XYZ file of C-alpha atoms in Angstrom:
367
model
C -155.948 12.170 -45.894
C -153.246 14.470 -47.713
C -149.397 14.348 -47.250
C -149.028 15.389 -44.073
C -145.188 15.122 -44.744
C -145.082 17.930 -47.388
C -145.298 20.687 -44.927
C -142.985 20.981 -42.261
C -143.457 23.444 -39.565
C -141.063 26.252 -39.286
C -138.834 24.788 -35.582
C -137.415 27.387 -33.640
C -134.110 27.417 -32.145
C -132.537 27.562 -28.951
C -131.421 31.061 -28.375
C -127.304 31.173 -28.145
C -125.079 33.486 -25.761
C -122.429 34.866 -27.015
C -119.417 36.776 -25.615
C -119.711 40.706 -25.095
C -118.538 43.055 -27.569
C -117.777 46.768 -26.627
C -119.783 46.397 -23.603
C -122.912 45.047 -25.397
C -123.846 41.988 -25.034
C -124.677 40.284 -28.698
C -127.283 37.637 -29.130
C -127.677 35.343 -32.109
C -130.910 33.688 -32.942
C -130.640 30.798 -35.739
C -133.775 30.547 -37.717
C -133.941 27.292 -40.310
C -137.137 27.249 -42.600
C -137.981 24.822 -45.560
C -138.788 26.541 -48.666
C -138.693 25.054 -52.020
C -137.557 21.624 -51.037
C -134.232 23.858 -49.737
C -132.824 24.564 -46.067
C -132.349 28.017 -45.646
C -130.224 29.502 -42.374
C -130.514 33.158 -41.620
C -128.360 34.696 -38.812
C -129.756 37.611 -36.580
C -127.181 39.430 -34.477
C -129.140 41.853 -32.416
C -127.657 44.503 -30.127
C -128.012 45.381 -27.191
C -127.032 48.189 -24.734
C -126.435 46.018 -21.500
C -123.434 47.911 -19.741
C -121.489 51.146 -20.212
C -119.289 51.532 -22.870
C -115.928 50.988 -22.791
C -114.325 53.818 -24.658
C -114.764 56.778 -22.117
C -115.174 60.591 -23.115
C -111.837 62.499 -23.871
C -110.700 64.482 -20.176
C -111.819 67.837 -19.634
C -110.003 70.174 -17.896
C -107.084 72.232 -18.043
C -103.425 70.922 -17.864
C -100.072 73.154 -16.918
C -96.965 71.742 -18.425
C -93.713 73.962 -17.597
C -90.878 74.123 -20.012
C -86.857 73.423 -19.333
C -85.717 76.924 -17.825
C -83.771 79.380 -20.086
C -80.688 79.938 -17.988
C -77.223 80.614 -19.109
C -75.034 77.299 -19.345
C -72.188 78.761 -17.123
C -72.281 81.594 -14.762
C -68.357 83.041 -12.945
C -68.337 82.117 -9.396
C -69.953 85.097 -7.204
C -72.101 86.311 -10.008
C -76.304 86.111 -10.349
C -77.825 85.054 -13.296
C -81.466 85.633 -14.600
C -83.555 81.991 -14.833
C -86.625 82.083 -17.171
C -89.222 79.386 -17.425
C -93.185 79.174 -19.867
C -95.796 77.725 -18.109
C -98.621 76.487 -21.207
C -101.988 75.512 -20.499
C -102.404 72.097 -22.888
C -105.668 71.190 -21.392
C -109.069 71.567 -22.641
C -110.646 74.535 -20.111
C -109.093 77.980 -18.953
C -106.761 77.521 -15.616
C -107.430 79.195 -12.913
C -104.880 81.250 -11.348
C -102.194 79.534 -9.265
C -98.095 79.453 -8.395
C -94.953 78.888 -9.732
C -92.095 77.730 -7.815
C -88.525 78.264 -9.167
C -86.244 75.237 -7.668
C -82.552 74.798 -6.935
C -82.182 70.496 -7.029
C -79.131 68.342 -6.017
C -79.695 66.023 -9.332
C -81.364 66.191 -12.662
C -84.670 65.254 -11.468
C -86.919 68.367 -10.579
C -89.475 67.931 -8.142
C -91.408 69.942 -5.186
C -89.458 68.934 -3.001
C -86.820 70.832 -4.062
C -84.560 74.123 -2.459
C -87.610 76.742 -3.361
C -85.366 80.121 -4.934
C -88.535 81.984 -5.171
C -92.669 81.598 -6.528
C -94.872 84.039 -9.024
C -98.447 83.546 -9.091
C -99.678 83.366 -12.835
C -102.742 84.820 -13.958
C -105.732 82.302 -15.615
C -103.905 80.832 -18.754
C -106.956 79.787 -21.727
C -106.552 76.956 -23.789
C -102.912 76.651 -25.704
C -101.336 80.058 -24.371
C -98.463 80.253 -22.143
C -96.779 83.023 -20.459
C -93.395 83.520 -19.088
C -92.136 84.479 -15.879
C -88.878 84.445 -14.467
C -86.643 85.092 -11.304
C -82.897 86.223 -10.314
C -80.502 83.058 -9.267
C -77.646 83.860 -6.411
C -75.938 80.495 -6.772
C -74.603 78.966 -3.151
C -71.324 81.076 -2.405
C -69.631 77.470 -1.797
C -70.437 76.012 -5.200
C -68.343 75.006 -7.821
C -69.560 72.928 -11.066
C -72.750 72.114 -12.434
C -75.675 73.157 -10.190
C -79.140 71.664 -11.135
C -82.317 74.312 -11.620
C -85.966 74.081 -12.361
C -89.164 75.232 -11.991
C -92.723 73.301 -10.918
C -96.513 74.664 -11.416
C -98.525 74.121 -8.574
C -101.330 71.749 -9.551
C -105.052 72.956 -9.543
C -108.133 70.811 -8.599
C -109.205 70.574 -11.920
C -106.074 70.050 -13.163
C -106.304 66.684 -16.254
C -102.832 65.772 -15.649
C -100.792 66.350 -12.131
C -98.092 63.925 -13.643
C -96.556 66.908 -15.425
C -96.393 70.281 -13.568
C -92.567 70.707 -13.327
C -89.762 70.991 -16.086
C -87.047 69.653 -16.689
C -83.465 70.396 -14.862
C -81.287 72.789 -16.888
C -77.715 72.386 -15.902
C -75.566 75.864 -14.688
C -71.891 75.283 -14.573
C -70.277 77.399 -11.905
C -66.479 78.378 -12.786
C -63.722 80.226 -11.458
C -63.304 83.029 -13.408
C -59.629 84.080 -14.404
C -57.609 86.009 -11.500
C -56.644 89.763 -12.715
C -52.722 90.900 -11.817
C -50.925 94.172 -11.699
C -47.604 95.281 -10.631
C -48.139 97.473 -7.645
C -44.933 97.976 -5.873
C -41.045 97.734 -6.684
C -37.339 97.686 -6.034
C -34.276 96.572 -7.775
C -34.554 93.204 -6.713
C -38.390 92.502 -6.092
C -41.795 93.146 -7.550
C -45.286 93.426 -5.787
C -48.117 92.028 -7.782
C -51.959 92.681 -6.531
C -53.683 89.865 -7.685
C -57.751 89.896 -7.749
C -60.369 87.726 -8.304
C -64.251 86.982 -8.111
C -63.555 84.934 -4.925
C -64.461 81.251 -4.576
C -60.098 80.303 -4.682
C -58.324 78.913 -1.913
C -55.242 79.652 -4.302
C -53.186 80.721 -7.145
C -51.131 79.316 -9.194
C -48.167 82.181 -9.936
C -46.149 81.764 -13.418
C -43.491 84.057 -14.383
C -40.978 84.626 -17.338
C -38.491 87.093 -18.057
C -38.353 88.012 -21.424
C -41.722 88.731 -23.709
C -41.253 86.038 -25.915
C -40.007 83.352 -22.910
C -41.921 80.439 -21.695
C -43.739 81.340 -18.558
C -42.926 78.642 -15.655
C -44.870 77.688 -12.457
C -42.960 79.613 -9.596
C -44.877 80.164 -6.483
C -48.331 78.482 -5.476
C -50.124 81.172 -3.219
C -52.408 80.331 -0.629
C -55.664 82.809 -1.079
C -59.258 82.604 0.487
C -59.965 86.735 -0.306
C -61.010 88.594 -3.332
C -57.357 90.423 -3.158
C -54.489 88.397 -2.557
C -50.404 90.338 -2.740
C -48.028 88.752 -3.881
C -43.708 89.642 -4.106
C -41.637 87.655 -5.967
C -37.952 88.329 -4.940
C -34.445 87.808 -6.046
C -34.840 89.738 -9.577
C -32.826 91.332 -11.893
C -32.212 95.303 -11.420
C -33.653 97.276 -14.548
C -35.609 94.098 -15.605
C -38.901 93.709 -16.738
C -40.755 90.675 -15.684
C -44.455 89.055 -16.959
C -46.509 87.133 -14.681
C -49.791 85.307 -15.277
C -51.987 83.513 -12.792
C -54.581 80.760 -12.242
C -57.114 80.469 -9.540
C -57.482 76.818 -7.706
C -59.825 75.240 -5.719
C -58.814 71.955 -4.651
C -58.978 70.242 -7.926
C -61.335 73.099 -10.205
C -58.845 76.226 -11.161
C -59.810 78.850 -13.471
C -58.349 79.508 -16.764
C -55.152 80.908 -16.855
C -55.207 84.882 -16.400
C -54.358 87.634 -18.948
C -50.448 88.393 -18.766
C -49.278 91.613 -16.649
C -45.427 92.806 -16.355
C -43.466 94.841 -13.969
C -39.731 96.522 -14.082
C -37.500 96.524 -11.539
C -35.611 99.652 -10.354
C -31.944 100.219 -11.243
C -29.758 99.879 -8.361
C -28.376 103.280 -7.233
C -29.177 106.957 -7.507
C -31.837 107.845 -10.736
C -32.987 110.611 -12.170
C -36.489 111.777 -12.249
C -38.216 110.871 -15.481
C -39.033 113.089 -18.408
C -42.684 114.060 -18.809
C -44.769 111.438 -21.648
C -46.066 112.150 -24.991
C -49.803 111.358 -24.619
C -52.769 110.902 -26.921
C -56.153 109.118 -26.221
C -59.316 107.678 -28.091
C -62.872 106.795 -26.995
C -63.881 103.126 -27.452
C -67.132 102.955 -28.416
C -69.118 100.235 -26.988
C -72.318 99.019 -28.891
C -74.742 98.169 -26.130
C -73.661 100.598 -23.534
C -71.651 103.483 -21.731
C -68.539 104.059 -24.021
C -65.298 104.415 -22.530
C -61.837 105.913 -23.315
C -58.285 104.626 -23.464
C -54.771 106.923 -22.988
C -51.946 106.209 -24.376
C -48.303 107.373 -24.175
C -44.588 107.077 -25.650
C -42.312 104.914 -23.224
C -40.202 107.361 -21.017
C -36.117 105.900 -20.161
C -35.782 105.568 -16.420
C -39.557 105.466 -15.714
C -40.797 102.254 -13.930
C -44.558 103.180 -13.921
C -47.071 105.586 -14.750
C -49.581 108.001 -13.034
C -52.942 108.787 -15.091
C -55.232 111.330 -13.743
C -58.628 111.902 -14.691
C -59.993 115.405 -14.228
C -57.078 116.226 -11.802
C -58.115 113.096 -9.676
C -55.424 110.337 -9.764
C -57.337 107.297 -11.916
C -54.574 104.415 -11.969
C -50.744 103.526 -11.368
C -49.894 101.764 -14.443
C -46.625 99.448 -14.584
C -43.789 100.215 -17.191
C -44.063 98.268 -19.363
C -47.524 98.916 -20.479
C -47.812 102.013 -22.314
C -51.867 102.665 -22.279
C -54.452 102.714 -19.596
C -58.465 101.725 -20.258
C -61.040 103.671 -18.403
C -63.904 101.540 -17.993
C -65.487 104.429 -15.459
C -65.128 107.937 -17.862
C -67.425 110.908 -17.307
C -70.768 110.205 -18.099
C -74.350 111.855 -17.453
C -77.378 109.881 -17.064
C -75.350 106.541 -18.895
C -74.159 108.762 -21.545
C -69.904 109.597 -22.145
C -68.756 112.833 -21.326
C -65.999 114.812 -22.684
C -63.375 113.192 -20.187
C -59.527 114.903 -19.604
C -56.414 112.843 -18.812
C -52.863 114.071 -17.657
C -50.070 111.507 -17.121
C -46.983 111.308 -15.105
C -43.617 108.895 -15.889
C -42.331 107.725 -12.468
C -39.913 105.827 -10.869
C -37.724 105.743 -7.001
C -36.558 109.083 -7.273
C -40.274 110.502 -7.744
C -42.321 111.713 -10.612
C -42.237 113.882 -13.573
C -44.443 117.018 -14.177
C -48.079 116.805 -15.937
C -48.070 115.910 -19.479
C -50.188 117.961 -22.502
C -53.909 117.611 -21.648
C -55.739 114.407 -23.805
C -58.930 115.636 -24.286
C -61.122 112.569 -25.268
C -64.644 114.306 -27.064
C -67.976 113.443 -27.913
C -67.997 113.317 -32.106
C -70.192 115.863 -33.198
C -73.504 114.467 -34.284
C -73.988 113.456 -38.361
């Protein structure tokens, strides 16, 4: 009989389970021959596709994102202001047409259920374009300080993301604009001032100082829920003249203080009429729109205010002692200044003086 013991048939090995890996399961078979007096081991990992995989296709559909709204950061109590949002589709298929909803919120946080100012339907939006669409804001009249706005897409079946359709809350501060103040009325011991404002003020705050280069100091706090609001100030100074300013209040928000205005008292006694003014005039040109004019004239002795007539039309009374009036509303055609004429009269108790020279304020010839 020959060696039975120098061959050794191959032995197979108990097939081993191993964990999963990316949702296949793997499978290792250990094979051990003899060859050459030597122990080999070869290792056989074989694949196999036993469940679904776990990294899933990329989402397809489109996906509406809306940006942070361009709106002004602070808008004068009673005035509108244009809000202006771009919706972007950032998905992977054209969206179909849907709505925009323009939102007024009570915090930073904008959602849909939100104070709706308005909606726009878009048209379909392909793949990375946007478009812009907008609407006009009329804040609450009882508003003061920062007011929250915003704007949400409304989501569309297909839609990858729903997570993402509205912006972010831009912030509109709401002020009290500064109060406007002219000397209206006078005697020798009083001035009238007509004080105006955008509304929103429950008062004023009245300062007042006697010479130009004085320190103004608080002297009257006016109680005031109109646009107009008059105001006499008594116990003056005969032949005097006076400068007032004003800020508007409510409760604790007040505007910035107002520009300055001045008055003159009459002289106590008989006067004479005033002589008539020296007068001269320009046009102020404004770049983006209707250009307007300004008068001027020489300071007349005796005259506590002026008349300026436009055309033959009384245009203003003007308070000695300002010595120029601006014409924001000159003759124009179709937005365009006009040749515009202005005549002016020095006044005071005893009446008014005659016409002065004609200001003719032209349109430079062209070139």
């Amino acid at each position: 009989m020959g060696d039975t013991g120098s061959q050794v048939a191959p032995r197979k090995l108990p097939r081993l389970a191993t964990p999963t890996r990316g949702g296949k399961e793997m499978t290792t078979r250990r094979l051990q021959t003899k060859t050459q007096g030597r122990l080999a081991m070869a290792v056989l990992v074989i694949a196999c596709a036993c469940g679904d995989s776990a990294t899933e296709p990329p989402p397809d559909g489109p996906d509406l994102i809306v940006s942070i709204p361009d709106a002004p950061a602070s808008v004068a109590y009673g005035s509108t202001f244009h809000m202006e949002v771009t919706v972007l589709n950032r998905g992977t298929r054209t969206a179909g047409r849907t709505q925009v909803f323009f939102l007024h919120s009570a915090d930073q946080t904008i959602t849909t259920a939100d104070a709706v100012l308005g909606s726009e339907f878009t048209d379909t939006l392909a793949v990375d374009r946007e478009l812009q669409m907008g609407v006009r804001v009329e804040p609450p009249r009882d508003a003061l300080g920062t007011l929250y706005y915003g704007a949400c897409v409304d989501p569309l079946p297909d839609e990858i993301d729903t997570e993402n359709n509205c912006s972010v809350a831009a912030g509109v501060e709401i002020f009290l604009p500064p109060p406007f103040g002219a000397v209206v009325d006078r005697t020798h011991q009083s001035l009238t001032s007509r004080i105006v404002s955008g509304g929103g003020q429950t008062s004023y705050q009245v300062y007042r100082r006697r010479s130009e280069a004085g320190d103004f100091s608080r002297v009257r706090d006016v109680s005031a829920s109109g646009e107009e609001t008059s105001y006499t100030d008594t116990g003056l100074e005969p032949n005097t003249v006076y400068y007032y300013k004003a800020i508007a209040c409510k409760d604790a928000i007040c505007s910035d203080e107002s520009d300055e205005w001045g008055g003159l008292t009459e002289v106590v006694g008989p006067v004479d009429i005033p002589a008539v003014p020296e007068t001269r005039g320009e046009k102020v040109n404004i770049s983006f729109g209707t250009d307007k004019a300004r008068v001027h004239w020489d300071a007349v002795p005796r005259a506590t205010y002026y008349r300026v007539y436009q055309d033959e039309d009384l245009d203003a009374e003007v308070s000695a002692p300002a010595l120029s009036y601006y014409d924001d509303d000159p003759n124009t055609f179709l937005g365009a200044y006009q040749t515009t004429r202005y005549k002016v009269q020095a006044c005071n108790k005893a009446g008014c003086s005659g016409d002065s020279e004609t200001v003719v304020i032209t349109i430079p010839p062209p070139g």
